[in-house]
PDB file of C-alpha atoms and ligand atoms in Angstrom:
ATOM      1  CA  UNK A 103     107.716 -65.355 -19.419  1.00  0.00           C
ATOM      2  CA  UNK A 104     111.016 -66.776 -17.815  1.00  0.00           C
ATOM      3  CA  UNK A 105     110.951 -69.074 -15.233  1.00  0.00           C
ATOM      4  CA  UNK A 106     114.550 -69.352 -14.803  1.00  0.00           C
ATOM      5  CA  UNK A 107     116.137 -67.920 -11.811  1.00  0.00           C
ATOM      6  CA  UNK A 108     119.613 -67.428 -11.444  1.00  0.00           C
ATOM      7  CA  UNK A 109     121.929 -68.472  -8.595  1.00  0.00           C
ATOM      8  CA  UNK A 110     122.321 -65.072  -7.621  1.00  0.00           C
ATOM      9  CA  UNK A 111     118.523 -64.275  -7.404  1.00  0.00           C
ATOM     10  CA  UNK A 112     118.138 -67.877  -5.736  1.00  0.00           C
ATOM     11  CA  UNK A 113     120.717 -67.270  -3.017  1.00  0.00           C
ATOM     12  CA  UNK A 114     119.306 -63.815  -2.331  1.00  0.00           C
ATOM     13  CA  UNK A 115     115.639 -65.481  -2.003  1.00  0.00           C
ATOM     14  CA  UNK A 116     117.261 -68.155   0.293  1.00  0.00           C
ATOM     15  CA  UNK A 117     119.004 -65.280   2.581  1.00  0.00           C
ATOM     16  CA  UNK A 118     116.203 -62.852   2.694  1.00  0.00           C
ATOM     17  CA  UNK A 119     113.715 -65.855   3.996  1.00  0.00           C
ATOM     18  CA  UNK A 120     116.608 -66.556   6.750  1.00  0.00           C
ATOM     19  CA  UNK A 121     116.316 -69.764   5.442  1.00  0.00           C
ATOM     20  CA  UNK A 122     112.945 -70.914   6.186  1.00  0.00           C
ATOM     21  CA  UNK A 123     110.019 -71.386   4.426  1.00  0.00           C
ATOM     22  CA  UNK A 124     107.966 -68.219   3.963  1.00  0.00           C
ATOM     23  CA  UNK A 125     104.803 -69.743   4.402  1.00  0.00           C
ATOM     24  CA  UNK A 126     104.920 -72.291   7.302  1.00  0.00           C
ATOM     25  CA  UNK A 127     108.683 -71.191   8.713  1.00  0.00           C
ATOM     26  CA  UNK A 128     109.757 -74.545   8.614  1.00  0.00           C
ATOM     27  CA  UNK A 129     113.507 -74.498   8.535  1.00  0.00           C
ATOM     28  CA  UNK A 130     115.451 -75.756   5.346  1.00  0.00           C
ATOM     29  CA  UNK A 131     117.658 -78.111   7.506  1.00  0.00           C
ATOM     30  CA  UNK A 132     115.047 -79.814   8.963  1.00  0.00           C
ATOM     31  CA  UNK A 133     113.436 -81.499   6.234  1.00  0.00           C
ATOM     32  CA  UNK A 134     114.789 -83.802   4.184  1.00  0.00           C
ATOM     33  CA  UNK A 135     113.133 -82.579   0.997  1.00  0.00           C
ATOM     34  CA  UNK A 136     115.172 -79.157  -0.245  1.00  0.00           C
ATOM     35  CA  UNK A 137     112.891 -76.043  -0.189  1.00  0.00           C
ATOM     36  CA  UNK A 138     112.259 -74.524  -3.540  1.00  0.00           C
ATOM     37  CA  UNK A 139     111.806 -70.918  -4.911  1.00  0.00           C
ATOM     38  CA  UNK A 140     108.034 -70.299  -4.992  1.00  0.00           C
ATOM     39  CA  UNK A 141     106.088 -68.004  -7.683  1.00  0.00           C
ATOM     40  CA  UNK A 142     103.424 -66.183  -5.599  1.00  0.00           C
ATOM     41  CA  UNK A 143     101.700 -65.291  -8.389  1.00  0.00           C
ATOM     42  CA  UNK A 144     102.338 -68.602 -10.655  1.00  0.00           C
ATOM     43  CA  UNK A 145     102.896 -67.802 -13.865  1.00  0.00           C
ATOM     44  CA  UNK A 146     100.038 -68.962 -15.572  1.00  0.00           C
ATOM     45  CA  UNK A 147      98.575 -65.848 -13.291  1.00  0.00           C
ATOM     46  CA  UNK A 148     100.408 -63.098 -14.994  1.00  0.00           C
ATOM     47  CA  UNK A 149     103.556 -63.455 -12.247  1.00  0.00           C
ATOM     48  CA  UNK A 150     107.043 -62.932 -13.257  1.00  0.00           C
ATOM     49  CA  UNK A 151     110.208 -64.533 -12.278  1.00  0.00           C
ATOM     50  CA  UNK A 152     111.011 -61.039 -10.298  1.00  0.00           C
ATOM     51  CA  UNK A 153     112.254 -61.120  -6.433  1.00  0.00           C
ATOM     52  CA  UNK A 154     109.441 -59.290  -6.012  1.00  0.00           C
ATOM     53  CA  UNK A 155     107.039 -62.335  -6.857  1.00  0.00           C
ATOM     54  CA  UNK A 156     109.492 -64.828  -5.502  1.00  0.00           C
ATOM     55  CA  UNK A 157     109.146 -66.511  -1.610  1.00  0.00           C
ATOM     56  CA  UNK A 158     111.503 -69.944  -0.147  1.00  0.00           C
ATOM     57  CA  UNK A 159     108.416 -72.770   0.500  1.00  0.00           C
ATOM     58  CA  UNK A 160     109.223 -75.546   1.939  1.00  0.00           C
ATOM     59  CA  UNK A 161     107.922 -78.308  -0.747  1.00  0.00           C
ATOM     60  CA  UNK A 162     104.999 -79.290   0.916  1.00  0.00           C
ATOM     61  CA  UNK A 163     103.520 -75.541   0.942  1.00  0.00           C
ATOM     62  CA  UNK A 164     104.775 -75.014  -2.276  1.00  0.00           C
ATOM     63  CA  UNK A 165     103.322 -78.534  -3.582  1.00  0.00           C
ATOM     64  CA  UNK A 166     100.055 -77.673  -1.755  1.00  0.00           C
ATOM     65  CA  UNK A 167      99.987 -74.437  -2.999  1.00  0.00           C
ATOM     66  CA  UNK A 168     100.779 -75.661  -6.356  1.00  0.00           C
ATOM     67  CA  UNK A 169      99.203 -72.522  -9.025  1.00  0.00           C
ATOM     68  CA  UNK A 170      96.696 -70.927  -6.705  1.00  0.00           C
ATOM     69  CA  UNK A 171      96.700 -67.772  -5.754  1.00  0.00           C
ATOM     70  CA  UNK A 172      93.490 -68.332  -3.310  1.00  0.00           C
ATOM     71  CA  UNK A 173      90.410 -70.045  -2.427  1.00  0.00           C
ATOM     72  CA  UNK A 174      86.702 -69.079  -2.977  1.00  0.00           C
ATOM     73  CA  UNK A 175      84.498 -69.597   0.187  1.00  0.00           C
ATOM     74  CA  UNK A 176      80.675 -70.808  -0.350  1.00  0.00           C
ATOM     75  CA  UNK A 177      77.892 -70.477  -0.499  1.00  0.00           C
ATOM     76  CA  UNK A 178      78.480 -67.032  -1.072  1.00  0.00           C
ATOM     77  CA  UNK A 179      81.576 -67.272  -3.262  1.00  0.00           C
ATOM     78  CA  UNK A 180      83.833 -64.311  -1.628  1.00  0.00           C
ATOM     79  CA  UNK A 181      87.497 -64.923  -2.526  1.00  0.00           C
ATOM     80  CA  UNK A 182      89.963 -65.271   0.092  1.00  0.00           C
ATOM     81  CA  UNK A 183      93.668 -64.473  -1.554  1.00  0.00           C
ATOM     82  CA  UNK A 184      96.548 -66.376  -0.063  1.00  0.00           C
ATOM     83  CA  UNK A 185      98.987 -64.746   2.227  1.00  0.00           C
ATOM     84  CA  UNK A 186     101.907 -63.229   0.497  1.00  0.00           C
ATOM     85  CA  UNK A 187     105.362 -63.213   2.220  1.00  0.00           C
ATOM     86  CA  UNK A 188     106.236 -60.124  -0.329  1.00  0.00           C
ATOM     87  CA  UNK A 189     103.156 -58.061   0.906  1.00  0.00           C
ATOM     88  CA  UNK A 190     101.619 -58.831   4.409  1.00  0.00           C
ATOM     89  CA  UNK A 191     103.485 -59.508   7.834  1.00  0.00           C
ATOM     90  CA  UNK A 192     103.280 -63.362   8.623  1.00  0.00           C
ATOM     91  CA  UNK A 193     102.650 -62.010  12.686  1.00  0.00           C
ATOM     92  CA  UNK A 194      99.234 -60.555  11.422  1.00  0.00           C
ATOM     93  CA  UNK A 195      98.400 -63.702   9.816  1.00  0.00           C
ATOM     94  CA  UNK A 196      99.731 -66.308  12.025  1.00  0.00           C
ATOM     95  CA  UNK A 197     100.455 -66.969  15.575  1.00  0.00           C
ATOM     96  CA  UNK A 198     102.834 -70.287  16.371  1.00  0.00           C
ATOM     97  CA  UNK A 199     102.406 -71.861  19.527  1.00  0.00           C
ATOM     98  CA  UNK A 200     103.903 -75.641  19.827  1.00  0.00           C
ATOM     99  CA  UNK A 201     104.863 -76.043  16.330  1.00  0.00           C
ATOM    100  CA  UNK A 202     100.840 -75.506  15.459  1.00  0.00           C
ATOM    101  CA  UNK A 203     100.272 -72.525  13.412  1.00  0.00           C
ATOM    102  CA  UNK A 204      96.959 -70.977  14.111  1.00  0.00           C
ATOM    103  CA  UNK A 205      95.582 -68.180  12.269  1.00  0.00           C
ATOM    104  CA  UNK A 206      94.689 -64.514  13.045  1.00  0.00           C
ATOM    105  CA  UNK A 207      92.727 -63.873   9.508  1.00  0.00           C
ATOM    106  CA  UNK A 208      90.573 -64.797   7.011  1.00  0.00           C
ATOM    107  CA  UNK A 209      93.742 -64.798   4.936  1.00  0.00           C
ATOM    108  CA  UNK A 210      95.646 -67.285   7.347  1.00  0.00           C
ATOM    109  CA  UNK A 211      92.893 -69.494   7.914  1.00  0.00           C
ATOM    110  CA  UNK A 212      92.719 -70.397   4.247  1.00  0.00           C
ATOM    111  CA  UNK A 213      96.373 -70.422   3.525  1.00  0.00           C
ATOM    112  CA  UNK A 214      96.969 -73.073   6.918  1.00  0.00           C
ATOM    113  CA  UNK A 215      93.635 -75.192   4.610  1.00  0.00           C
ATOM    114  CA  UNK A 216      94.929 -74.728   1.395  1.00  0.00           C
ATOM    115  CA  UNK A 217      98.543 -75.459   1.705  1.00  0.00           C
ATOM    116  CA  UNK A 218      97.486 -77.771   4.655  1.00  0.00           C
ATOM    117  CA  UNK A 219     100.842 -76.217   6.808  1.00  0.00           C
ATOM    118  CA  UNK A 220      99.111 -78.064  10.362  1.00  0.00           C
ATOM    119  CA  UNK A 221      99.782 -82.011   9.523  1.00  0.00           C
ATOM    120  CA  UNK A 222     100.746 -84.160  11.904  1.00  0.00           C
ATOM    121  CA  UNK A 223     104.084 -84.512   9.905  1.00  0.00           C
ATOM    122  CA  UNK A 224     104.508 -80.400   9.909  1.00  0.00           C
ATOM    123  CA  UNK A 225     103.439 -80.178  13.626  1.00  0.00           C
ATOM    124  CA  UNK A 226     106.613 -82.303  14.520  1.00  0.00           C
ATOM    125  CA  UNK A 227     109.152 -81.152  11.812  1.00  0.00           C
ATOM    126  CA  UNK A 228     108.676 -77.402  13.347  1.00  0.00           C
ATOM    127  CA  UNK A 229     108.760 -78.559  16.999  1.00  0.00           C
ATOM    128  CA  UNK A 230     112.144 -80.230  15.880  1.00  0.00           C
TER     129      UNK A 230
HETATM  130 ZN1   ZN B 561     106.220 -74.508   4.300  1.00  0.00          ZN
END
């Protein structure tokens, strides 16, 4: 269980993601913090260190996001996974209007909560 990824794999992440985060779309230039290579499914989840399993975050969604994989809503307890830039289309999700991402799903509602992608801070970076 490797979580070393090499500069080829990194660069290809980085190109495939055109550069922004996967989650939010902030651009890397923008912010001042570098964006990192994300494990969708962390590795203390059974994920591997595959480009398959791999997204760009920005390192606010990826600090936000930190190990989970998604969020349990009560008082019923139905789990809500998070969205995954590997399997679902981020226009089914999410819908950007002003630098505010609103969502379209159950899915994208809890990923804007969980890896809190609307801050004040986020809302101006993407209208940047
Ligand atoms: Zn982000």
């Amino acid at each position: 269980m490797s979580r070393y990824i090499s500069e080829l794999h990194r660069s290809f992440v980085i190109k495939r993601a055109t550069q922004c985060c996967e989650y939010c779309h902030l651009e890397d230039d923008v912010n001042y913090i570098p964006h990192q290579i994300d494990h969708i499914i962390s590795l203390k989840h059974g994920g591997k260190t595959e480009l398959e399993n791999l997204a760009y975050s920005c390192f606010s969604c990826n600090n936000n996001k930190g190990s989970d994989i998604g969020t349990m809503l009560l008082p019923n307890m139905e789990f809500i996974r998070l969205f995954n830039p590997r399997l679902d289309n981020w226009n089914e999700h999410f819908e950007l209007a002003y630098g505010v991402i609103y969502p379209l799903t159950s899915i994208g509602e809890e990923t804007i909560k969980l890896l809190k992608m609307n801050t004040v801070e986020k809302i101006m970076e993407r209208n940047v």
